[in-house]
Amino acid sequence: MRFAVEHATPGRIRIRTADRISLEESRSLRLAILGIEGVTDVRFYRNTGSIAVFFSGPPDRLTASLAALDGTAIPASKEYPDTKPDSPFLDAGEIKRRGLHPHFKRKMRTQILTEAFFDAVMPAPVQLLLHAVQLVRLEKM
């Protein structure tokens, strides 16, 4: 599997794959990664296109195992049952439970204050145009 390490801390590594991963592919890839020795959990972040792998042991062994991994090779003992599995992507409750990093809170506060300033100072037609541009940009994300 081709990937780049985005961030690494003891016990957790975040990687970004070269290709986009669909929900079906993520399920099989999640099982394949969970089959690696020492891996305890795998989380997919659809918005950023990255994968967080929680593990115990040396990170060098994990990255070597990930590089040798074929996303289609699922261990037979870990196949999903007939029922539809839960999504490996984070849901809103999990994001809320983990909290937001202070850096991102500051960025959001700055953005909100800037937005409020422009709304107070700019005339209504300019505000409408600005919000229309923001909606278009948001739709493209």
Coordinates of N, CA, C and O in Angstrom, one line a residue:
M1 N 0.8 -1.2 0.0 CA 0.0 0.0 0.0 C 0.9 1.2 0.0 O 1.8 1.3 0.8
R2 N 0.6 2.2 -0.8 CA 1.3 3.4 -0.9 C 0.7 4.4 0.1 O -0.5 4.7 0.0
F3 N 1.5 5.0 0.9 CA 1.0 6.0 1.9 C 2.2 6.9 2.3 O 3.3 6.7 2.0
A4 N 1.8 8.0 2.9 CA 2.8 9.0 3.5 C 2.4 9.2 5.0 O 1.2 9.3 5.3
V5 N 3.4 9.2 5.8 CA 3.1 9.4 7.3 C 2.9 10.9 7.5 O 3.7 11.7 7.1
E6 N 1.7 11.3 7.9 CA 1.3 12.7 8.2 C 1.7 13.1 9.6 O 2.2 14.2 9.8
H7 N 1.5 12.2 10.6 CA 1.8 12.6 12.0 C 2.0 11.3 12.7 O 1.3 10.3 12.5
A8 N 3.0 11.3 13.6 CA 3.3 10.1 14.5 C 3.5 10.5 15.9 O 4.3 11.4 16.2
T9 N 2.9 9.8 16.8 CA 3.1 9.9 18.2 C 3.2 8.5 18.8 O 2.9 7.6 18.1
P10 N 3.8 8.4 20.0 CA 3.9 7.0 20.5 C 2.5 6.3 20.6 O 1.6 6.9 21.2
G11 N 2.3 5.2 20.0 CA 1.1 4.5 20.0 C 0.1 4.9 19.0 O -1.0 4.3 18.9
R12 N 0.4 5.9 18.2 CA -0.6 6.3 17.1 C 0.2 6.9 16.0 O 1.1 7.6 16.1
I13 N -0.3 6.5 14.8 CA 0.3 7.1 13.6 C -0.8 7.4 12.6 O -1.8 6.7 12.5
R14 N -0.7 8.6 12.0 CA -1.7 9.0 11.0 C -1.1 9.0 9.6 O 0.0 9.7 9.4
I15 N -1.7 8.3 8.7 CA -1.1 8.2 7.3 C -2.2 8.7 6.3 O -3.4 8.8 6.6
R16 N -1.7 9.1 5.2 CA -2.5 9.5 4.1 C -2.2 8.6 2.9 O -1.1 8.4 2.5
T17 N -3.2 7.9 2.3 CA -3.0 7.0 1.2 C -2.9 7.8 -0.1 O -3.4 8.9 -0.2
A18 N -2.3 7.2 -1.1 CA -2.2 7.9 -2.4 C -3.5 8.0 -3.1 O -3.7 8.9 -3.8
D19 N -4.4 7.1 -2.9 CA -5.7 7.1 -3.6 C -6.8 7.3 -2.6 O -6.7 7.0 -1.4
R20 N -8.0 7.8 -3.1 CA -9.2 7.9 -2.3 C -9.7 6.5 -2.0 O -9.6 5.7 -2.8
I21 N -10.3 6.4 -0.8 CA -10.8 5.1 -0.4 C -12.3 5.2 -0.2 O -12.8 6.1 0.5
S22 N -13.0 4.3 -0.9 CA -14.5 4.3 -0.7 C -14.8 3.6 0.6 O -14.0 3.0 1.3
L23 N -16.1 3.6 1.0 CA -16.5 3.0 2.2 C -16.3 1.5 2.2 O -15.9 0.9 3.2
E24 N -16.6 0.9 1.1 CA -16.4 -0.6 1.0 C -15.0 -0.9 1.1 O -14.6 -1.9 1.7
E25 N -14.1 -0.2 0.4 CA -12.7 -0.4 0.5 C -12.1 -0.2 1.9 O -11.3 -0.9 2.3
S26 N -12.7 0.8 2.6 CA -12.2 1.1 3.9 C -12.5 -0.1 4.9 O -11.7 -0.3 5.8
R27 N -13.6 -0.7 4.7 CA -14.0 -1.9 5.5 C -12.9 -3.0 5.4 O -12.5 -3.5 6.4
S28 N -12.6 -3.3 4.1 CA -11.7 -4.4 3.9 C -10.3 -4.0 4.4 O -9.5 -4.7 5.0
L29 N -9.9 -2.7 4.1 CA -8.6 -2.2 4.5 C -8.5 -2.2 6.0 O -7.4 -2.5 6.6
R30 N -9.6 -1.8 6.7 CA -9.6 -1.7 8.1 C -9.3 -3.1 8.7 O -8.5 -3.3 9.6
L31 N -9.9 -4.1 8.2 CA -9.7 -5.5 8.7 C -8.3 -6.0 8.4 O -7.6 -6.6 9.2
A32 N -7.7 -5.6 7.2 CA -6.4 -6.0 6.9 C -5.4 -5.3 7.8 O -4.4 -5.9 8.3
I33 N -5.6 -4.0 8.2 CA -4.7 -3.3 9.1 C -4.9 -3.9 10.5 O -3.9 -4.0 11.2
L34 N -6.1 -4.2 10.9 CA -6.3 -4.8 12.2 C -5.6 -6.2 12.3 O -5.3 -6.6 13.4
G35 N -5.3 -6.8 11.2 CA -4.7 -8.1 11.2 C -3.2 -8.0 11.4 O -2.5 -9.0 11.7
I36 N -2.6 -6.8 11.4 CA -1.2 -6.6 11.6 C -0.9 -6.7 13.1 O -1.7 -6.2 14.0
E37 N 0.1 -7.4 13.5 CA 0.5 -7.6 14.9 C 0.7 -6.3 15.6 O 1.4 -5.4 15.1
G38 N 0.0 -6.1 16.7 CA 0.2 -4.9 17.6 C -0.8 -3.8 17.3 O -0.9 -2.8 18.1
V39 N -1.6 -3.9 16.2 CA -2.6 -2.8 15.9 C -3.8 -3.0 16.8 O -4.3 -4.1 16.9
T40 N -4.2 -2.0 17.5 CA -5.4 -2.1 18.4 C -6.6 -1.4 17.8 O -7.7 -1.9 18.1
D41 N -6.5 -0.4 17.0 CA -7.7 0.3 16.4 C -7.2 1.0 15.2 O -6.1 1.4 15.0
V42 N -8.2 1.2 14.3 CA -8.0 1.9 13.0 C -9.2 2.9 12.8 O -10.3 2.5 13.0
R43 N -8.9 4.1 12.5 CA -10.0 5.1 12.3 C -9.7 5.8 10.9 O -8.6 6.2 10.6
F44 N -10.8 6.0 10.2 CA -10.7 6.6 8.9 C -11.3 8.0 9.0 O -12.3 8.2 9.6
Y45 N -10.6 9.0 8.5 CA -11.1 10.4 8.5 C -11.4 10.8 7.0 O -10.5 11.1 6.3
R46 N -12.7 10.7 6.7 CA -13.1 10.9 5.3 C -12.8 12.3 4.8 O -12.3 12.5 3.7
N47 N -13.0 13.4 5.7 CA -12.8 14.7 5.3 C -11.3 15.0 4.9 O -11.0 15.8 4.0
T48 N -10.4 14.5 5.7 CA -9.0 14.7 5.4 C -8.4 13.6 4.5 O -7.2 13.8 4.0
G49 N -9.0 12.5 4.4 CA -8.5 11.4 3.6 C -7.3 10.7 4.3 O -6.5 10.2 3.6
S50 N -7.3 10.7 5.6 CA -6.2 10.1 6.3 C -6.8 8.9 7.2 O -8.0 8.8 7.4
I51 N -5.8 8.1 7.7 CA -6.1 7.0 8.5 C -5.3 7.0 9.7 O -4.1 7.2 9.7
A52 N -5.9 6.9 10.9 CA -5.2 6.8 12.2 C -5.1 5.4 12.6 O -6.1 4.7 12.6
V53 N -3.9 4.9 12.9 CA -3.7 3.6 13.3 C -3.1 3.6 14.8 O -2.1 4.2 15.0
F54 N -3.8 3.0 15.7 CA -3.4 2.9 17.1 C -2.7 1.5 17.3 O -3.3 0.5 16.8
F55 N -1.5 1.6 17.9 CA -0.7 0.3 17.9 C 0.1 0.3 19.2 O 0.3 1.3 19.9
S56 N 0.7 -0.9 19.4 CA 1.7 -1.0 20.5 C 2.9 -1.6 19.8 O 2.8 -2.5 19.0
G57 N 4.0 -1.2 20.2 CA 5.3 -1.7 19.6 C 6.0 -0.6 18.9 O 5.6 0.5 18.8
P58 N 7.1 -1.0 18.2 CA 7.9 0.0 17.4 C 7.2 0.5 16.2 O 6.6 -0.4 15.4
P59 N 7.2 1.7 15.9 CA 6.5 2.3 14.7 C 7.2 1.8 13.4 O 6.5 1.7 12.4
D60 N 8.5 1.5 13.4 CA 9.2 1.0 12.2 C 8.6 -0.3 11.7 O 8.4 -0.4 10.5
R61 N 8.3 -1.2 12.6 CA 7.7 -2.4 12.2 C 6.3 -2.2 11.6 O 5.9 -2.9 10.6
L62 N 5.5 -1.3 12.2 CA 4.2 -1.0 11.7 C 4.2 -0.4 10.3 O 3.5 -0.9 9.4
T63 N 5.1 0.6 10.1 CA 5.2 1.2 8.7 C 5.6 0.2 7.7 O 5.2 0.2 6.6
A64 N 6.5 -0.7 8.1 CA 7.0 -1.8 7.1 C 5.8 -2.7 6.8 O 5.6 -3.1 5.7
S65 N 5.0 -3.1 7.8 CA 3.9 -3.9 7.6 C 2.8 -3.3 6.7 O 2.2 -3.9 5.9
L66 N 2.6 -1.9 7.0 CA 1.6 -1.2 6.2 C 2.1 -1.1 4.7 O 1.3 -1.2 3.8
A67 N 3.4 -0.9 4.5 CA 3.9 -0.8 3.1 C 3.7 -2.1 2.4 O 3.5 -2.1 1.2
A68 N 3.9 -3.2 3.1 CA 3.7 -4.5 2.4 C 2.3 -5.0 2.3 O 2.0 -6.0 1.7
L69 N 1.4 -4.2 2.8 CA 0.0 -4.6 2.9 C -0.7 -4.4 1.5 O -0.5 -3.5 0.8
D70 N -1.5 -5.4 1.2 CA -2.4 -5.4 0.1 C -3.8 -5.2 0.6 O -4.3 -6.0 1.3
G71 N -4.5 -4.1 0.2 CA -5.8 -3.8 0.7 C -6.8 -4.9 0.5 O -7.9 -4.9 1.1
T72 N -6.6 -5.8 -0.5 CA -7.6 -6.8 -0.7 C -7.4 -8.1 0.1 O -8.2 -8.9 0.2
A73 N -6.2 -8.2 0.8 CA -5.9 -9.3 1.6 C -6.5 -9.2 3.0 O -6.0 -8.6 3.8
I74 N -7.7 -9.9 3.2 CA -8.3 -9.8 4.4 C -8.1 -11.1 5.1 O -8.4 -12.2 4.5
P75 N -7.7 -11.1 6.4 CA -7.6 -12.4 7.1 C -8.9 -13.1 7.2 O -9.9 -12.5 7.5
A76 N -9.0 -14.4 6.9 CA -10.2 -15.1 6.9 C -10.9 -15.2 8.3 O -12.1 -15.2 8.4
S77 N -10.1 -15.1 9.3 CA -10.7 -15.2 10.7 C -11.4 -13.9 11.1 O -12.1 -13.9 12.0
K78 N -11.1 -12.8 10.3 CA -11.7 -11.5 10.7 C -12.7 -11.0 9.7 O -13.0 -9.8 9.6
E79 N -13.3 -11.9 9.0 CA -14.4 -11.4 8.0 C -15.6 -10.9 8.8 O -15.9 -11.4 9.9
Y80 N -16.3 -10.0 8.2 CA -17.5 -9.5 8.8 C -18.6 -10.5 8.7 O -18.7 -11.3 7.8
P81 N -19.5 -10.5 9.7 CA -20.7 -11.4 9.6 C -21.6 -10.9 8.5 O -21.4 -9.9 7.9
D82 N -22.7 -11.6 8.4 CA -23.7 -11.3 7.3 C -24.3 -9.9 7.6 O -24.8 -9.3 6.6
T83 N -24.4 -9.4 8.8 CA -25.0 -8.1 9.1 C -24.0 -7.0 8.6 O -22.8 -7.2 8.5
K84 N -24.6 -5.9 8.3 CA -23.8 -4.8 7.8 C -23.0 -4.2 9.0 O -23.5 -3.9 10.0
P85 N -21.7 -4.0 8.8 CA -20.8 -3.6 9.9 C -21.0 -2.1 10.1 O -21.5 -1.3 9.3
D86 N -20.6 -1.6 11.3 CA -20.6 -0.2 11.6 C -19.6 0.5 10.7 O -18.6 -0.1 10.3
S87 N -19.8 1.8 10.5 CA -18.8 2.5 9.7 C -17.5 2.7 10.4 O -17.6 3.1 11.6
P88 N -16.4 2.6 9.8 CA -15.1 2.8 10.5 C -14.8 4.3 10.6 O -13.8 4.7 11.1
F89 N -15.7 5.2 10.0 CA -15.4 6.6 10.0 C -15.9 7.2 11.4 O -16.9 6.7 12.0
L90 N -15.3 8.3 11.8 CA -15.8 8.9 13.0 C -17.1 9.6 12.8 O -17.4 10.2 11.8
D91 N -18.0 9.4 13.8 CA -19.3 10.1 13.8 C -19.2 11.4 14.6 O -18.2 11.6 15.3
A92 N -20.3 12.1 14.6 CA -20.3 13.4 15.4 C -20.1 13.2 16.9 O -19.4 14.0 17.5
G93 N -20.7 12.1 17.4 CA -20.6 11.9 18.9 C -19.1 11.6 19.2 O -18.6 12.1 20.3
E94 N -18.4 10.8 18.4 CA -17.0 10.5 18.7 C -16.1 11.8 18.6 O -15.3 12.0 19.4
I95 N -16.4 12.6 17.6 CA -15.7 13.9 17.5 C -15.9 14.8 18.7 O -15.0 15.4 19.2
K96 N -17.2 14.8 19.1 CA -17.5 15.7 20.3 C -16.8 15.1 21.6 O -16.3 15.9 22.4
R97 N -16.8 13.8 21.7 CA -16.2 13.2 22.9 C -14.7 13.5 22.9 O -14.1 13.7 24.0
R98 N -14.0 13.5 21.8 CA -12.6 13.7 21.7 C -12.2 15.2 22.0 O -11.1 15.5 22.4
G99 N -13.1 16.1 21.6 CA -12.9 17.5 21.8 C -12.1 18.1 20.7 O -11.6 17.4 19.8
L100 N -11.9 19.4 20.7 CA -11.2 20.1 19.6 C -10.0 20.7 20.1 O -9.9 21.2 21.2
H101 N -8.9 20.6 19.4 CA -7.6 21.1 19.8 C -7.7 22.6 19.9 O -8.3 23.3 19.2
P102 N -7.0 23.2 20.9 CA -7.1 24.6 21.2 C -6.7 25.5 20.0 O -7.2 26.6 19.7
H103 N -5.7 25.0 19.2 CA -5.3 25.7 18.0 C -6.5 25.9 17.0 O -6.7 27.0 16.5
F104 N -7.3 24.9 16.8 CA -8.4 25.0 15.9 C -9.5 25.8 16.5 O -10.2 26.5 15.8
K105 N -9.6 25.8 17.8 CA -10.6 26.7 18.5 C -10.3 28.1 18.2 O -11.1 29.0 17.9
R106 N -9.0 28.5 18.3 CA -8.5 29.9 18.1 C -8.8 30.2 16.6 O -9.2 31.4 16.4
K107 N -8.5 29.3 15.7 CA -8.8 29.6 14.3 C -10.3 29.9 14.1 O -10.6 30.8 13.3
M108 N -11.1 29.1 14.7 CA -12.5 29.2 14.5 C -13.0 30.5 15.1 O -13.8 31.3 14.5
R109 N -12.5 30.9 16.3 CA -12.9 32.2 16.9 C -12.5 33.3 16.0 O -13.3 34.3 15.8
T110 N -11.3 33.3 15.5 CA -10.8 34.4 14.6 C -11.7 34.5 13.3 O -12.1 35.6 12.9
Q111 N -12.1 33.3 12.8 CA -12.9 33.3 11.6 C -14.3 33.9 11.9 O -14.9 34.7 11.2
I112 N -14.9 33.5 13.1 CA -16.2 34.0 13.5 C -16.2 35.5 13.7 O -17.1 36.3 13.3
L113 N -15.1 36.0 14.4 CA -15.0 37.4 14.7 C -14.8 38.2 13.4 O -15.4 39.3 13.2
T114 N -14.0 37.7 12.5 CA -13.8 38.4 11.2 C -15.2 38.5 10.4 O -15.5 39.5 9.9
E115 N -15.9 37.4 10.4 CA -17.2 37.3 9.8 C -18.2 38.3 10.4 O -18.9 39.0 9.7
A116 N -18.2 38.4 11.7 CA -19.1 39.3 12.4 C -18.7 40.8 12.1 O -19.6 41.6 11.9
F117 N -17.4 41.0 12.0 CA -16.9 42.4 11.7 C -17.4 42.8 10.3 O -17.9 43.9 10.1
F118 N -17.2 41.9 9.3 CA -17.6 42.2 8.0 C -19.1 42.4 7.9 O -19.6 43.2 7.1
D119 N -19.9 41.6 8.6 CA -21.3 41.7 8.6 C -21.8 43.0 9.2 O -22.8 43.6 8.8
A120 N -21.1 43.5 10.2 CA -21.4 44.8 10.8 C -21.1 46.0 10.0 O -21.8 47.0 10.0
V121 N -20.0 45.9 9.2 CA -19.4 47.1 8.5 C -19.9 47.1 7.1 O -20.2 48.2 6.6
M122 N -20.0 46.0 6.4 CA -20.4 46.0 5.0 C -21.9 46.2 4.7 O -22.7 45.7 5.5
P123 N -22.2 46.8 3.6 CA -23.6 46.9 3.3 C -24.2 45.6 2.9 O -23.5 44.6 2.6
A124 N -25.5 45.5 3.0 CA -26.2 44.2 2.8 C -25.9 43.5 1.4 O -25.7 42.3 1.4
P125 N -25.9 44.2 0.3 CA -25.6 43.5 -1.0 C -24.2 42.9 -1.0 O -24.0 41.8 -1.5
V126 N -23.2 43.6 -0.4 CA -21.9 43.0 -0.3 C -21.8 41.8 0.6 O -21.2 40.8 0.3
Q127 N -22.6 41.8 1.7 CA -22.7 40.7 2.6 C -23.3 39.5 1.9 O -22.8 38.4 2.0
L128 N -24.4 39.7 1.1 CA -25.0 38.6 0.3 C -24.0 38.0 -0.6 O -24.0 36.8 -0.8
L129 N -23.3 38.8 -1.3 CA -22.3 38.3 -2.3 C -21.2 37.5 -1.6 O -20.9 36.4 -2.1
L130 N -20.7 38.0 -0.5 CA -19.7 37.3 0.3 C -20.2 35.9 0.8 O -19.5 34.9 0.6
H131 N -21.4 35.9 1.3 CA -22.0 34.6 1.8 C -22.3 33.7 0.6 O -22.1 32.5 0.8
A132 N -22.6 34.2 -0.5 CA -22.9 33.3 -1.7 C -21.5 32.7 -2.1 O -21.5 31.5 -2.5
V133 N -20.5 33.5 -2.1 CA -19.1 32.9 -2.5 C -18.7 31.9 -1.5 O -18.2 30.8 -1.8
Q134 N -19.0 32.1 -0.2 CA -18.6 31.1 0.8 C -19.4 29.8 0.7 O -18.9 28.7 0.8
L135 N -20.7 29.9 0.3 CA -21.5 28.7 0.1 C -21.0 27.9 -1.1 O -20.9 26.7 -1.1
V136 N -20.6 28.6 -2.2 CA -20.0 27.9 -3.3 C -18.7 27.2 -2.9 O -18.5 26.0 -3.3
R137 N -17.9 27.9 -2.2 CA -16.6 27.3 -1.8 C -16.9 26.1 -0.9 O -16.2 25.0 -1.0
L138 N -17.8 26.2 0.0 CA -18.2 25.1 0.9 C -18.7 23.9 0.1 O -18.4 22.7 0.5
E139 N -19.5 24.2 -0.9 CA -20.1 23.1 -1.7 C -19.0 22.3 -2.4 O -19.1 21.1 -2.6
K140 N -17.9 23.0 -2.8 CA -16.8 22.3 -3.5 C -15.9 21.5 -2.6 O -15.1 20.7 -3.1
M141 N -16.0 21.7 -1.3 CA -15.1 20.9 -0.4 C -15.5 19.5 -0.4 O -16.6 19.0 -0.5

